[in-house]
Coordinates of C-alpha atoms in Angstrom, one line a residue:
X11 CA -6.1 24.8 -43.4
X12 CA -8.1 26.1 -40.9
X13 CA -11.6 24.2 -42.7
X14 CA -9.6 21.0 -42.5
X15 CA -8.2 21.3 -38.5
X16 CA -11.4 21.7 -38.1
X17 CA -12.7 18.7 -39.9
X18 CA -10.0 16.8 -38.7
X19 CA -10.6 18.1 -34.8
X20 CA -14.4 17.2 -34.9
X21 CA -13.9 13.6 -36.4
X22 CA -11.6 13.1 -33.5
X23 CA -14.3 14.4 -30.6
X24 CA -16.9 11.9 -32.6
X25 CA -14.5 8.9 -32.9
X26 CA -13.4 9.1 -28.8
X27 CA -16.8 10.2 -27.8
X28 CA -17.7 6.0 -27.3
X29 CA -14.8 5.2 -25.4
X30 CA -15.4 8.7 -23.2
X31 CA -19.1 7.5 -22.6
X32 CA -18.0 4.0 -21.5
X33 CA -15.1 5.0 -19.8
X34 CA -17.4 8.1 -17.8
X35 CA -19.9 5.6 -17.3
X36 CA -19.0 2.3 -15.9
X37 CA -15.7 4.3 -14.7
X38 CA -13.9 0.8 -13.0
X39 CA -11.1 2.7 -11.5
X40 CA -13.5 5.2 -10.2
X41 CA -12.1 8.1 -10.9
X42 CA -15.4 10.1 -11.8
X43 CA -18.3 8.4 -10.0
X44 CA -18.9 6.7 -6.4
X45 CA -20.7 3.4 -8.1
X46 CA -17.6 1.6 -9.2
X47 CA -16.6 1.8 -5.4
X48 CA -19.1 -0.1 -3.8
X49 CA -19.1 -3.3 -5.9
X50 CA -16.5 -6.0 -5.6
X51 CA -13.6 -7.3 -6.7
X52 CA -12.1 -10.5 -8.4
X53 CA -8.3 -10.9 -7.3
X54 CA -5.8 -8.7 -9.5
X55 CA -8.2 -5.8 -10.3
X56 CA -9.2 -3.0 -8.1
X57 CA -10.4 0.4 -8.6
X58 CA -7.8 3.0 -8.7
X59 CA -7.7 3.4 -4.7
X60 CA -5.2 6.4 -4.2
X61 CA -7.2 8.5 -6.4
X62 CA -10.6 7.4 -6.0
X63 CA -10.2 7.9 -1.8
X64 CA -8.3 11.6 -1.6
X65 CA -11.3 12.6 -4.0
X66 CA -13.8 10.8 -1.3
X67 CA -12.2 12.5 1.5
X68 CA -11.9 16.1 -0.1
X69 CA -15.3 15.9 -2.1
X70 CA -17.7 14.4 0.9
X71 CA -18.5 15.0 4.3
X72 CA -16.7 12.7 6.6
X73 CA -15.7 12.1 10.6
X74 CA -12.2 10.7 10.1
X75 CA -9.6 13.4 11.3
X76 CA -6.4 10.4 11.2
X77 CA -5.4 8.2 8.7
X78 CA -3.6 5.1 8.0
X79 CA -1.0 4.9 5.2
X80 CA 0.8 2.4 3.3
X81 CA 0.7 0.2 0.7
X82 CA -2.0 -2.6 -0.4
X83 CA -0.5 -4.9 2.5
X84 CA -1.9 -2.1 4.9
X85 CA -5.5 -2.4 3.7
X86 CA -5.6 -5.3 5.7
X87 CA -5.7 -3.4 9.2
X88 CA -8.7 -2.6 10.3
X89 CA -8.3 1.3 11.6
X90 CA -11.3 1.0 14.0
X91 CA -8.7 -0.9 16.2
X92 CA -6.5 1.9 16.3
X93 CA -7.1 4.2 19.3
X94 CA -6.4 8.3 19.7
X95 CA -8.3 9.2 16.9
X96 CA -11.0 8.0 14.0
X97 CA -9.0 6.4 11.6
X98 CA -9.5 6.4 8.1
X99 CA -7.2 3.1 6.1
X100 CA -5.5 5.1 2.8
X101 CA -3.7 2.2 1.4
X102 CA -3.3 2.0 -1.7
X103 CA -1.6 -0.3 -4.1
X104 CA 2.2 -0.2 -4.0
X105 CA 1.8 3.3 -1.6
X106 CA 5.3 5.1 -0.9
X107 CA 6.3 7.6 1.5
X108 CA 6.4 10.4 -1.4
X109 CA 3.2 9.8 -2.4
X110 CA 1.6 9.6 1.2
X111 CA 3.7 12.7 2.1
X112 CA 2.1 14.5 -1.4
X113 CA -1.9 13.3 0.3
X114 CA -1.0 14.7 3.8
X115 CA -0.2 18.7 2.3
X116 CA -3.4 18.2 0.2
X117 CA -5.3 17.0 2.8
X118 CA -3.6 20.0 5.3
X119 CA -4.2 22.6 2.2
X120 CA -7.8 21.5 1.9
X121 CA -8.0 22.3 5.8
X122 CA -9.2 18.8 6.5
X123 CA -8.7 17.7 10.6
X124 CA -5.3 16.0 10.4
X125 CA -4.4 14.9 14.1
X126 CA -2.4 11.3 13.9
X127 CA -1.2 10.0 10.9
X128 CA 0.2 6.4 10.6
X129 CA 2.9 4.9 7.6
X130 CA 3.0 1.3 7.2
X131 CA 6.3 0.7 5.0
X132 CA 8.9 -1.6 3.9
X133 CA 11.6 -2.8 1.3
X134 CA 9.2 -2.3 -1.3
X135 CA 9.1 1.2 -0.1
X136 CA 12.4 2.1 -1.8
X137 CA 12.3 -0.7 -4.0
X138 CA 9.3 1.0 -6.1
X139 CA 9.4 4.2 -7.7
X140 CA 6.0 6.5 -7.6
X141 CA 7.1 8.0 -11.0
X142 CA 6.5 5.4 -12.8
X143 CA 2.4 5.8 -11.8
X144 CA 2.1 8.7 -13.5
X145 CA 1.7 6.3 -16.4
X146 CA -0.5 3.4 -14.5
X147 CA -4.1 4.8 -14.4
X148 CA -4.7 2.2 -11.6
X149 CA -2.1 3.9 -9.6
X150 CA -2.1 7.8 -10.5
X151 CA -2.2 10.5 -7.3
X152 CA -4.9 12.8 -6.7
X153 CA -2.7 15.5 -7.8
X154 CA -2.8 19.0 -6.1
X155 CA -2.8 20.9 -9.4
X156 CA -6.5 21.5 -11.0
X157 CA -5.1 21.8 -14.2
X158 CA -3.1 18.3 -14.1
X159 CA -6.1 16.4 -12.3
X160 CA -8.5 17.6 -15.7
X161 CA -5.3 16.3 -18.2
X162 CA -5.4 13.1 -16.1
X163 CA -8.5 12.6 -16.2
X164 CA -8.6 13.7 -20.4
X165 CA -6.2 10.6 -20.9
X166 CA -8.4 8.3 -18.7
X167 CA -11.6 9.3 -21.0
X168 CA -9.7 9.2 -24.0
X169 CA -7.9 6.0 -23.2
X170 CA -9.5 2.1 -24.5
X171 CA -12.3 1.3 -22.7
X172 CA -11.3 -2.0 -20.1
X173 CA -14.1 -4.2 -21.3
X174 CA -12.3 -7.2 -19.7
X175 CA -12.6 -5.8 -16.8
X176 CA -16.1 -5.9 -16.3
X177 CA -16.6 -9.6 -16.0
X178 CA -14.5 -9.2 -12.5
X179 CA -16.5 -7.2 -11.1
X180 CA -19.4 -8.3 -8.4
X181 CA -22.5 -6.7 -7.4
X182 CA -22.1 -8.2 -4.2
X183 CA -20.1 -9.3 -1.2
X184 CA -21.8 -12.8 -1.5
X185 CA -20.0 -12.6 -5.1
X186 CA -17.1 -11.0 -4.5
X187 CA -13.6 -11.8 -3.2
X188 CA -12.4 -8.6 -1.8
X189 CA -14.3 -5.3 -1.0
X190 CA -12.3 -2.2 -0.9
X191 CA -14.5 0.0 0.9
X192 CA -13.7 3.2 -0.1
X193 CA -16.8 5.1 1.0
X194 CA -16.6 3.4 4.2
X195 CA -13.1 3.3 6.6
X196 CA -11.0 2.2 3.8
X197 CA -10.3 -1.3 5.5
X198 CA -9.7 -4.1 2.5
X199 CA -12.8 -6.7 3.0
X200 CA -11.9 -10.5 2.5
X201 CA -14.6 -12.3 4.5
X202 CA -14.5 -14.8 2.1
X203 CA -10.9 -15.6 2.2
X204 CA -10.4 -15.5 5.3
X205 CA -14.0 -18.3 5.5
X206 CA -12.1 -20.5 3.6
X207 CA -8.8 -20.2 5.4
X208 CA -10.5 -21.7 8.5
X209 CA -11.9 -24.5 6.8
X210 CA -9.0 -25.5 5.7
X211 CA -5.7 -24.1 7.8
X212 CA -3.3 -27.6 6.5
X213 CA -4.4 -27.2 2.9
X214 CA -3.8 -23.2 2.9
X215 CA -0.5 -23.6 5.1
X216 CA 1.2 -26.1 3.3
X217 CA -0.7 -24.2 -0.6
X218 CA 1.9 -23.8 -3.2
X219 CA 1.8 -20.2 -3.1
X220 CA 4.3 -20.5 0.1
X221 CA 6.3 -22.7 -2.2
X222 CA 10.7 -21.2 -1.6
X223 CA 10.7 -17.9 -4.6
X224 CA 14.0 -18.0 -6.4
X225 CA 15.6 -15.1 -5.0
X226 CA 16.6 -12.0 -7.2
X227 CA 20.3 -11.0 -7.0
X228 CA 20.8 -7.6 -7.0
X229 CA 23.6 -6.6 -9.3
X230 CA 25.9 -3.1 -8.8
X231 CA 23.6 -1.2 -11.4
X232 CA 20.3 -2.3 -9.6
X233 CA 21.6 -1.9 -6.4
X234 CA 22.7 1.8 -6.6
X235 CA 19.2 2.5 -7.9
X236 CA 17.7 0.8 -4.7
X237 CA 20.2 2.8 -2.5
X238 CA 19.3 5.8 -5.1
X239 CA 15.4 5.3 -4.2
X240 CA 15.9 4.6 -0.4
X241 CA 17.3 7.6 -0.1
X242 CA 15.0 9.6 -1.7
X243 CA 12.0 7.6 0.9
X244 CA 14.4 8.1 3.8
X245 CA 13.9 12.3 2.8
X246 CA 10.4 12.1 2.5
X247 CA 10.2 10.5 6.1
X248 CA 12.2 13.0 7.3
X249 CA 9.5 15.8 5.5
X250 CA 7.0 14.2 6.8
X251 CA 8.0 13.8 10.4
X252 CA 8.9 17.8 9.6
X253 CA 5.9 18.1 8.7
X254 CA 3.6 16.5 11.8
X255 CA 6.5 19.1 13.6
X256 CA 5.3 21.8 12.2
X257 CA 1.2 21.1 11.8
X258 CA 1.4 19.4 15.1
X259 CA 0.2 15.7 14.4
X260 CA 0.9 12.6 16.1
X261 CA 3.1 10.6 13.3
X262 CA 3.8 6.8 13.7
X263 CA 5.3 4.5 11.4
X264 CA 5.9 0.8 11.8
X265 CA 7.2 -2.0 9.3
X266 CA 5.3 -4.5 8.0
X267 CA 5.8 -8.2 8.3
X268 CA 7.4 -9.4 5.7
X269 CA 6.9 -13.4 5.1
X270 CA 10.0 -14.7 5.0
X271 CA 10.2 -16.1 2.2
X272 CA 9.8 -12.2 0.6
X273 CA 12.2 -11.1 2.9
X274 CA 15.1 -13.7 1.8
X275 CA 13.8 -13.2 -1.6
X276 CA 14.3 -8.9 -1.5
X277 CA 17.8 -7.8 -0.4
X278 CA 17.8 -8.4 3.3
X279 CA 20.7 -6.9 4.0
X280 CA 19.8 -4.0 2.0
X281 CA 16.8 -3.6 4.2
X282 CA 19.1 -3.7 7.6
X283 CA 20.5 -0.6 5.9
X284 CA 17.2 0.7 5.5
X285 CA 16.4 0.0 8.8
X286 CA 19.3 1.6 11.3
X287 CA 18.7 4.7 8.7
X288 CA 15.5 4.7 9.2
X289 CA 16.0 5.1 12.9
X290 CA 18.1 8.1 12.8
X291 CA 15.1 9.7 11.3
X292 CA 12.1 8.2 13.1
X293 CA 11.2 5.9 16.3
X294 CA 9.6 2.9 14.5
X295 CA 8.3 -0.3 15.5
X296 CA 9.6 -3.3 12.8
X297 CA 7.4 -6.3 12.7
X298 CA 9.7 -7.5 10.3
X299 CA 12.8 -10.2 10.0
X300 CA 11.8 -13.6 12.0
X301 CA 9.5 -14.4 14.3
X302 CA 6.8 -16.7 15.2
X303 CA 4.0 -14.5 12.7
X304 CA 6.5 -14.0 9.6
X305 CA 7.4 -17.6 9.8
X306 CA 4.3 -18.7 9.8
X307 CA 1.8 -19.5 6.9
X308 CA -1.6 -19.0 8.7
X309 CA -0.9 -15.3 9.0
X310 CA -0.7 -14.8 5.0
X311 CA -2.7 -15.0 2.2
X312 CA -0.2 -15.2 0.3
X313 CA 3.9 -14.3 0.4
X314 CA 3.2 -10.7 -0.2
X315 CA 0.3 -10.1 2.2
X316 CA -0.6 -10.6 6.3
X317 CA -3.7 -11.4 6.6
X318 CA -6.4 -9.6 8.8
X319 CA -6.0 -11.3 11.3
X320 CA -2.5 -10.1 11.2
X321 CA -3.2 -6.6 10.8
X322 CA -4.8 -6.5 14.3
X323 CA -2.1 -8.2 16.0
X324 CA 0.3 -5.4 14.6
X325 CA -2.7 -1.9 16.1
X326 CA -2.5 -4.6 19.5
X327 CA 1.3 -4.2 19.4
X328 CA 1.3 -0.5 18.7
X329 CA -1.6 1.0 20.7
X330 CA -0.8 -1.9 24.0
X331 CA -4.6 -3.0 23.8
X332 CA -5.6 -6.6 25.2
X333 CA -8.8 -7.3 22.3
X334 CA -5.8 -9.8 20.0
X335 CA -3.4 -11.8 21.6
X336 CA 0.1 -10.9 20.3
X337 CA 3.2 -13.1 20.2
X338 CA 5.9 -12.1 22.3
X339 CA 8.3 -11.7 19.6
X340 CA 6.2 -10.0 17.3
X341 CA 7.0 -6.5 17.2
X342 CA 10.1 -4.2 18.4
X343 CA 9.9 -0.8 19.1
X344 CA 13.3 0.5 17.1
X345 CA 14.7 3.9 18.2
X346 CA 18.1 5.9 18.1
X347 CA 19.8 4.0 20.9
X348 CA 18.8 0.6 20.3
X349 CA 19.2 0.4 16.8
X350 CA 22.7 -1.0 16.9
X351 CA 21.8 -3.9 18.9
X352 CA 19.1 -4.5 17.0
X353 CA 20.5 -4.8 14.0
X354 CA 23.0 -7.0 15.2
X355 CA 20.8 -9.0 16.3
X356 CA 18.9 -9.1 12.9
X357 CA 22.1 -10.3 10.9
X358 CA 22.4 -13.0 13.5
X359 CA 19.2 -14.2 13.1
X360 CA 19.5 -13.7 9.1
X361 CA 22.9 -15.6 8.6
X362 CA 21.3 -18.9 11.7
X363 CA 18.2 -18.7 8.6
X364 CA 20.7 -18.9 5.8
X365 CA 22.4 -22.2 7.0
X366 CA 19.3 -23.7 8.1
X367 CA 17.6 -23.2 5.0
X368 CA 20.2 -23.4 2.7
X369 CA 20.5 -19.8 1.2
X370 CA 23.6 -17.9 0.6
X371 CA 22.0 -14.1 1.2
X372 CA 25.7 -11.7 0.5

């Protein structure tokens, strides 16, 4: 029996060696090597930014003392425009506060400087369950436990090679659509996309990608689920705020500017509940709702992601810089004192939009 077990084990190891060799050598998700992190990707394909960025910050000498956290939306913000620290853009796909909290704790435990933490959140912050990312190679986080990291790496090495991904990876910026610049400042570079928009602004603004989205209704079960995720998210943000006081780093929170169609599709009433509860935990800047940016397709790549120029307006509103012109109605600073007035104002604007656009939001 022992001999049979040894033979089967050897056969298993031999069978997985080609896959393991391919995954380690080409490593399209950037789990082991930096080579893939310097390449460009087509839309829909990317390395595991979460894991690769944490690996880079911990293992490589780097000058950063401040960090901009958020989902891929925040990836369009140039951290070099933020004053008061040397910022690295720690955005990653579907990033949520639970994961940001874990990352901050790891950075502190590793002795890395943490002077400022800025976090961009929105309605997706309480719509995504971070536990789902544990089974996704592209979104699995960098765990504090060495053993858990090893187990994830083994799982990655033994997984089926993603041969199809290689044709969507480009060797130079001229050939690629997106460069994630993980070994630089962490910002997503989309020069080709922005250049194409500026050459054809009318075509971009009237693109089918901005056509009306069918609003997804929330039944009682799904709303209860999202309310629980919301409470979990608020606790995570509260813990980050507590950690900032305990460890002495500055914390800045803002709500991303959500395109009007995406805003209407994802239960805006529930979003207002989140905003009101959030004000009881931290002060924050809110760029969402209906304003001259969120209602203008020019400022978005599509309904889910705002453009880099929009990201620059966010930082200049928060830091009061003069490098970029910011519309006066873009960005409101919310505190526990003014949140009731603000929520009433946004509800009124929501009703007005429903009436004009023909929406029927409960």
